[in-house]
């Protein structure tokens, strides 16, 4: 076991932790890591019971206890929401309130993005999603607007008080995504690209990590470990469906895997029912199943007019579907002990969260 100390722990505080470990029957030695000290428990000791662990974790100098034989110790030890600063304030992903991230599969043009953002905002979204770099199966399919798409996404999201989540598909693209977006998305196809994970971890933004469609939960958590170990200020896991023998849906939303990830780590876990469903009519049922299983939010594709979408139109919700989903979440949340997000209230100057019971946001962005 490794007792990771806070970077600012004093010598007296460090000694206090060492004394607590001795009292618990363990001996330890100091290990100096980059910029901080850790205590490695080396002596034979009986596994700490919950009360002992809690006593050690509560000491001011202790950041976390890491299980040395755990391949993803930082992921296991993670706890608490990921706080993301957005134009309308801090959004705590993983807190009681579900986090909605809505928008088109790909950023295409300003008018459609504005229509999608308006629907998203009115349904309670806190983030606008949209890919500027699209990892398409066919090289002949629309690959996204690339660098041009990011400032457009940023401008439209700002107008509605929303944060932005967008995918970085290459190491070289990470910096531009980090410059324009609050959340860097790592997609299913690149979840296990360690070079990309390391680059994303260094970018100073929290990362939304999709589960690869052929990845086990352990492999998904190991990818998250790369991010935390590399310095990412937060990781949000996203279950988006895995490959199975069922051809009727695009992928199989692994609700069990989602619940297992929630059990194994304190990281927020959200669901992407869109890429699992592949079909508009199945998006809401999968979304509700995921939330009932403990998901902390949803990443959902929508489009002003899905028939015109240049990517993933069949699974895109219409603005009316988005409004329906928002209403359904409002009814479901109390039964699950969660809160559905209320629409941001937008005036000409600002967009702010509201807790009043019947908020009706203005459709016009600031
Ligand atoms: C996406 O969310 O735009 C996307 C490409 O999803 P995934 O990586 O899950 O296929
Ligand atoms: Mn898509």
Coordinates of C-alpha atoms and ligand atoms in Angstrom, one line a residue:
X1 CA 0.0 0.0 0.0
X2 CA 1.2 3.5 -0.8
X3 CA 0.1 6.5 1.3
X4 CA 0.3 9.4 -1.0
X5 CA 1.0 12.7 0.9
X6 CA -0.1 16.1 -0.1
X7 CA 2.6 18.1 -1.9
X8 CA 2.4 20.8 0.9
X9 CA 2.6 18.3 3.8
X10 CA 5.0 19.5 6.6
X11 CA 7.6 17.3 8.3
X12 CA 5.4 17.3 11.5
X13 CA 2.4 16.2 9.5
X14 CA 4.4 13.5 7.8
X15 CA 5.5 12.2 11.2
X16 CA 2.0 12.2 12.4
X17 CA 1.0 9.9 9.5
X18 CA 4.0 7.6 10.2
X19 CA 3.0 7.3 13.8
X20 CA -0.6 6.5 12.8
X21 CA 0.7 3.7 10.5
X22 CA 2.8 2.3 13.3
X23 CA -0.1 2.4 15.7
X24 CA -2.1 0.4 13.0
X25 CA 0.7 -2.3 13.1
X26 CA 2.4 -1.3 9.9
X27 CA 5.9 -0.1 9.2
X28 CA 6.7 2.2 6.3
X29 CA 9.5 3.9 4.5
X30 CA 9.6 7.3 2.8
X31 CA 9.6 7.3 -1.0
X32 CA 10.3 10.6 -2.7
X33 CA 8.3 11.1 -5.9
X34 CA 8.3 14.2 -8.2
X35 CA 7.5 17.2 -5.9
X36 CA 6.0 15.1 -3.1
X37 CA 6.6 12.4 -0.5
X38 CA 4.8 9.1 -0.3
X39 CA 5.0 6.4 2.4
X40 CA 5.3 2.8 1.2
X41 CA 3.9 0.4 3.7
X42 CA 6.6 -2.3 3.8
X43 CA 6.2 -4.3 7.0
X44 CA 3.8 -7.2 7.3
X45 CA 0.5 -5.9 8.5
X46 CA -3.1 -7.1 8.7
X47 CA -5.2 -5.4 6.0
X48 CA -6.6 -2.2 7.5
X49 CA -10.2 -2.3 8.4
X50 CA -12.5 0.5 7.2
X51 CA -12.2 2.5 10.4
X52 CA -8.4 2.4 10.3
X53 CA -8.3 3.4 6.6
X54 CA -10.8 6.2 7.3
X55 CA -8.6 7.4 10.3
X56 CA -5.5 7.5 8.1
X57 CA -7.2 9.2 5.1
X58 CA -8.6 11.8 7.5
X59 CA -5.2 13.0 8.5
X60 CA -4.5 16.4 7.0
X61 CA -1.3 15.3 5.2
X62 CA -2.8 12.4 3.4
X63 CA -4.1 12.7 -0.2
X64 CA -5.0 9.1 -0.8
X65 CA -4.2 5.5 0.0
X66 CA -3.2 3.6 -3.1
X67 CA -3.3 -0.2 -3.2
X68 CA 0.1 -1.2 -4.6
X69 CA -1.2 -4.4 -6.3
X70 CA -4.0 -2.5 -8.0
X71 CA -3.2 -1.8 -11.6
X72 CA -5.3 1.4 -11.5
X73 CA -4.8 2.7 -7.9
X74 CA -5.5 6.3 -8.7
X75 CA -8.8 5.4 -10.4
X76 CA -9.7 3.2 -7.4
X77 CA -8.9 5.9 -4.9
X78 CA -10.7 8.7 -6.9
X79 CA -13.6 10.3 -5.2
X80 CA -15.9 13.2 -5.5
X81 CA -17.3 15.1 -8.5
X82 CA -15.2 16.6 -11.3
X83 CA -15.7 20.3 -11.1
X84 CA -15.7 22.0 -14.5
X85 CA -15.6 25.7 -14.9
X86 CA -18.1 26.8 -17.7
X87 CA -19.4 30.2 -18.9
X88 CA -22.3 29.8 -16.5
X89 CA -20.3 28.7 -13.4
X90 CA -18.9 25.5 -12.0
X91 CA -20.6 22.3 -13.1
X92 CA -20.0 19.4 -10.7
X93 CA -20.1 16.3 -12.8
X94 CA -20.9 13.3 -10.5
X95 CA -22.8 15.3 -7.9
X96 CA -26.5 14.8 -7.2
X97 CA -27.5 16.7 -10.3
X98 CA -27.2 14.8 -13.6
X99 CA -25.0 16.4 -16.2
X100 CA -26.4 16.6 -19.7
X101 CA -24.1 17.1 -22.7
X102 CA -26.0 17.5 -25.9
X103 CA -25.3 18.4 -29.5
X104 CA -24.7 17.2 -33.0
X105 CA -22.3 14.3 -33.8
X106 CA -20.3 16.7 -35.9
X107 CA -20.0 20.5 -36.0
X108 CA -21.4 21.3 -39.5
X109 CA -22.5 24.9 -39.8
X110 CA -23.5 27.8 -37.5
X111 CA -27.3 27.7 -38.0
X112 CA -27.7 24.0 -37.2
X113 CA -25.3 24.3 -34.3
X114 CA -27.3 27.2 -32.8
X115 CA -30.6 25.2 -33.2
X116 CA -29.0 22.2 -31.5
X117 CA -27.6 24.4 -28.7
X118 CA -30.9 26.1 -28.1
X119 CA -32.6 22.7 -27.7
X120 CA -29.8 21.4 -25.5
X121 CA -30.0 24.5 -23.2
X122 CA -33.7 24.4 -22.9
X123 CA -33.5 20.7 -21.8
X124 CA -31.1 21.5 -19.1
X125 CA -27.7 20.8 -20.8
X126 CA -24.6 22.2 -19.3
X127 CA -22.3 21.2 -22.2
X128 CA -22.6 21.4 -25.9
X129 CA -21.1 18.4 -27.7
X130 CA -19.9 18.3 -31.3
X131 CA -17.0 16.8 -33.1
X132 CA -14.6 19.0 -35.2
X133 CA -12.3 16.0 -35.8
X134 CA -14.5 13.0 -36.7
X135 CA -13.0 9.5 -36.5
X136 CA -15.1 7.9 -39.3
X137 CA -15.1 4.3 -40.4
X138 CA -14.8 5.3 -44.1
X139 CA -12.2 7.6 -45.3
X140 CA -14.8 9.0 -47.8
X141 CA -17.2 10.0 -45.1
X142 CA -17.3 13.6 -43.7
X143 CA -14.3 14.0 -41.5
X144 CA -15.4 17.1 -39.6
X145 CA -14.5 20.8 -40.1
X146 CA -11.2 20.3 -38.3
X147 CA -9.6 23.3 -36.7
X148 CA -12.3 25.6 -38.1
X149 CA -15.0 23.8 -36.1
X150 CA -13.6 24.5 -32.7
X151 CA -14.0 28.3 -32.6
X152 CA -17.5 27.9 -34.0
X153 CA -18.4 25.4 -31.3
X154 CA -16.9 27.8 -28.7
X155 CA -18.8 30.8 -29.9
X156 CA -22.2 29.1 -30.0
X157 CA -21.7 27.4 -26.6
X158 CA -20.7 30.8 -25.1
X159 CA -23.9 32.4 -26.4
X160 CA -25.9 29.8 -24.5
X161 CA -23.8 29.7 -21.4
X162 CA -22.7 26.1 -22.1
X163 CA -19.4 24.4 -21.7
X164 CA -17.9 22.5 -24.6
X165 CA -16.9 18.8 -25.0
X166 CA -15.2 17.8 -28.2
X167 CA -13.0 14.9 -29.3
X168 CA -9.2 15.0 -29.8
X169 CA -8.3 12.3 -32.2
X170 CA -4.5 12.9 -32.4
X171 CA -1.7 14.1 -30.1
X172 CA -1.2 17.0 -32.4
X173 CA -4.9 18.0 -32.1
X174 CA -5.0 18.0 -28.3
X175 CA -3.8 21.6 -27.8
X176 CA -6.5 23.1 -30.1
X177 CA -9.3 21.1 -28.4
X178 CA -7.9 22.1 -25.0
X179 CA -7.8 25.8 -26.0
X180 CA -11.5 25.9 -27.1
X181 CA -13.2 23.2 -24.9
X182 CA -13.7 22.7 -21.2
X183 CA -13.6 18.9 -21.7
X184 CA -11.3 16.9 -24.0
X185 CA -13.1 13.8 -25.3
X186 CA -11.2 10.7 -26.0
X187 CA -13.2 8.4 -28.3
X188 CA -13.9 4.7 -28.3
X189 CA -11.5 4.1 -31.2
X190 CA -8.6 5.7 -29.5
X191 CA -9.3 4.8 -25.8
X192 CA -6.2 2.6 -25.7
X193 CA -3.8 4.9 -27.6
X194 CA -1.4 5.6 -24.7
X195 CA 0.4 8.4 -26.6
X196 CA -2.9 10.2 -27.0
X197 CA -3.9 9.6 -23.4
X198 CA -0.6 11.0 -22.2
X199 CA -1.0 14.1 -24.4
X200 CA -4.5 14.7 -23.2
X201 CA -3.4 14.3 -19.6
X202 CA -0.9 17.0 -20.0
X203 CA -3.3 19.5 -21.5
X204 CA -4.7 20.8 -18.2
X205 CA -8.3 20.0 -18.9
X206 CA -10.5 17.3 -17.5
X207 CA -11.0 14.4 -19.9
X208 CA -14.2 12.6 -20.9
X209 CA -13.0 9.0 -21.6
X210 CA -15.2 6.9 -23.8
X211 CA -15.0 3.1 -23.3
X212 CA -13.6 1.4 -26.3
X213 CA -16.1 -0.9 -27.9
X214 CA -13.8 -3.9 -27.5
X215 CA -12.4 -2.9 -24.1
X216 CA -13.1 -4.6 -20.8
X217 CA -13.9 -2.5 -17.8
X218 CA -10.4 -3.1 -16.4
X219 CA -8.9 -1.9 -19.7
X220 CA -11.1 1.2 -19.6
X221 CA -10.1 2.0 -16.0
X222 CA -6.4 1.4 -16.9
X223 CA -6.8 4.0 -19.6
X224 CA -8.3 6.4 -17.0
X225 CA -5.2 5.6 -14.9
X226 CA -2.9 6.9 -17.7
X227 CA -4.9 10.1 -17.6
X228 CA -4.8 10.6 -13.8
X229 CA -1.1 9.5 -13.6
X230 CA -0.3 12.0 -16.4
X231 CA -1.8 14.9 -14.5
X232 CA -5.3 15.2 -15.9
X233 CA -7.3 17.4 -13.4
X234 CA -10.3 15.1 -13.7
X235 CA -11.6 12.1 -15.6
X236 CA -15.3 11.4 -16.5
X237 CA -15.9 7.9 -17.7
X238 CA -18.4 7.4 -20.5
X239 CA -20.0 4.0 -21.4
X240 CA -21.0 4.1 -25.1
X241 CA -21.8 0.5 -25.9
X242 CA -19.6 -2.5 -26.7
X243 CA -19.6 -4.9 -29.7
X244 CA -21.8 -7.9 -29.2
X245 CA -23.5 -10.5 -31.5
X246 CA -26.7 -8.3 -31.7
X247 CA -26.9 -6.5 -35.0
X248 CA -30.2 -4.8 -34.2
X249 CA -28.5 -2.1 -32.2
X250 CA -25.3 -0.3 -33.3
X251 CA -23.6 -1.5 -30.1
X252 CA -24.8 -3.0 -26.8
X253 CA -25.0 -0.5 -24.0
X254 CA -23.2 -2.3 -21.1
X255 CA -25.3 -1.2 -18.2
X256 CA -23.6 -3.8 -16.0
X257 CA -20.2 -2.5 -17.0
X258 CA -21.4 1.0 -16.2
X259 CA -22.6 -0.1 -12.7
X260 CA -19.3 -2.0 -12.2
X261 CA -17.3 1.1 -13.1
X262 CA -19.4 3.1 -10.5
X263 CA -18.6 0.4 -7.9
X264 CA -14.9 0.2 -8.6
X265 CA -14.2 3.9 -8.6
X266 CA -15.4 7.3 -7.4
X267 CA -15.0 8.8 -10.9
X268 CA -18.2 10.2 -12.4
X269 CA -19.6 7.8 -15.0
X270 CA -21.9 9.0 -17.7
X271 CA -23.6 7.1 -20.6
X272 CA -23.8 7.8 -24.3
X273 CA -27.0 6.1 -25.4
X274 CA -26.7 7.5 -28.9
X275 CA -23.8 5.4 -30.2
X276 CA -25.1 2.4 -28.4
X277 CA -28.6 2.7 -29.9
X278 CA -27.7 3.8 -33.5
X279 CA -31.5 4.5 -33.8
X280 CA -33.3 7.5 -32.6
X281 CA -36.2 5.6 -31.0
X282 CA -33.9 3.6 -28.8
X283 CA -31.9 6.5 -27.4
X284 CA -34.3 7.5 -24.6
X285 CA -34.9 3.9 -23.3
X286 CA -31.2 3.3 -23.1
X287 CA -30.6 6.7 -21.4
X288 CA -33.2 5.9 -18.7
X289 CA -31.7 2.5 -18.1
X290 CA -28.2 4.0 -17.7
X291 CA -29.5 6.6 -15.2
X292 CA -31.4 4.0 -13.3
X293 CA -28.1 2.0 -13.0
X294 CA -26.4 5.0 -11.5
X295 CA -25.0 7.0 -14.4
X296 CA -24.1 10.6 -13.5
X297 CA -25.3 12.1 -16.7
X298 CA -25.7 11.6 -20.5
X299 CA -23.9 12.5 -23.7
X300 CA -26.6 12.6 -26.4
X301 CA -26.5 13.5 -30.1
X302 CA -29.2 15.8 -31.5
X303 CA -29.5 17.7 -34.7
X304 CA -31.8 20.6 -35.9
X305 CA -32.9 18.3 -38.8
X306 CA -31.4 14.8 -38.5
X307 CA -32.2 14.0 -42.1
X308 CA -29.6 16.5 -43.2
X309 CA -26.9 15.5 -40.7
X310 CA -23.6 14.7 -42.3
X311 CA -22.8 12.1 -39.6
X312 CA -24.9 9.8 -37.4
X313 CA -28.3 11.3 -38.5
X314 CA -30.3 8.1 -37.8
X315 CA -29.4 8.3 -34.1
X316 CA -29.7 12.1 -33.6
X317 CA -32.7 13.3 -31.5
X318 CA -34.8 16.1 -33.0
X319 CA -35.2 19.3 -30.9
X320 CA -38.7 17.9 -30.0
X321 CA -37.2 14.6 -28.8
X322 CA -34.7 16.5 -26.7
X323 CA -37.5 18.5 -25.0
X324 CA -39.3 15.2 -24.3
X325 CA -36.2 13.7 -22.8
X326 CA -35.7 16.7 -20.6
X327 CA -39.2 16.4 -19.3
X328 CA -38.8 12.6 -18.7
X329 CA -35.6 13.2 -16.7
X330 CA -37.5 15.7 -14.6
X331 CA -40.0 13.1 -13.7
X332 CA -37.5 10.3 -13.2
X333 CA -35.0 12.1 -11.0
X334 CA -36.9 12.1 -7.7
X335 CA -37.5 8.4 -7.9
X336 CA -33.8 7.8 -8.2
X337 CA -32.7 10.3 -5.6
X338 CA -31.1 12.6 -8.1
X339 CA -31.8 16.0 -9.6
X340 CA -32.5 16.7 -13.2
X341 CA -30.8 19.9 -14.3
X342 CA -33.0 22.9 -14.9
X343 CA -32.4 25.0 -18.0
X344 CA -29.9 27.8 -17.7
X345 CA -31.7 31.2 -17.5
X346 CA -30.2 33.4 -20.2
X347 CA -30.5 37.1 -20.2
X348 CA -28.9 39.5 -22.7
X349 CA -25.7 39.4 -20.6
X350 CA -25.4 36.1 -18.9
X351 CA -26.7 32.6 -18.6
X352 CA -27.0 31.2 -15.1
X353 CA -28.3 28.0 -13.5
X354 CA -31.6 28.4 -11.7
X355 CA -33.2 26.4 -9.0
X356 CA -36.6 27.9 -9.3
X357 CA -39.4 25.4 -10.0
X358 CA -40.6 26.6 -13.4
X359 CA -37.7 28.2 -15.3
X360 CA -38.3 29.1 -18.8
X361 CA -35.2 30.2 -20.5
X362 CA -35.2 32.7 -23.2
X363 CA -34.6 31.1 -26.5
X364 CA -32.3 33.9 -27.5
X365 CA -28.7 33.6 -26.6
X366 CA -26.9 36.4 -25.0
Ligands
LIG1 C1 -18.6 10.7 -30.7 O1 -19.1 10.8 -29.5 O2 -18.7 11.7 -31.5 C2 -18.0 9.5 -31.1 C3 -17.3 9.4 -32.2 O3 -18.3 8.4 -30.2 P1 -17.5 7.1 -30.0 O4 -16.0 7.4 -29.9 O5 -18.1 6.5 -28.8 O6 -17.7 6.2 -31.2
LIG2 MN1 -21.6 10.3 -33.6

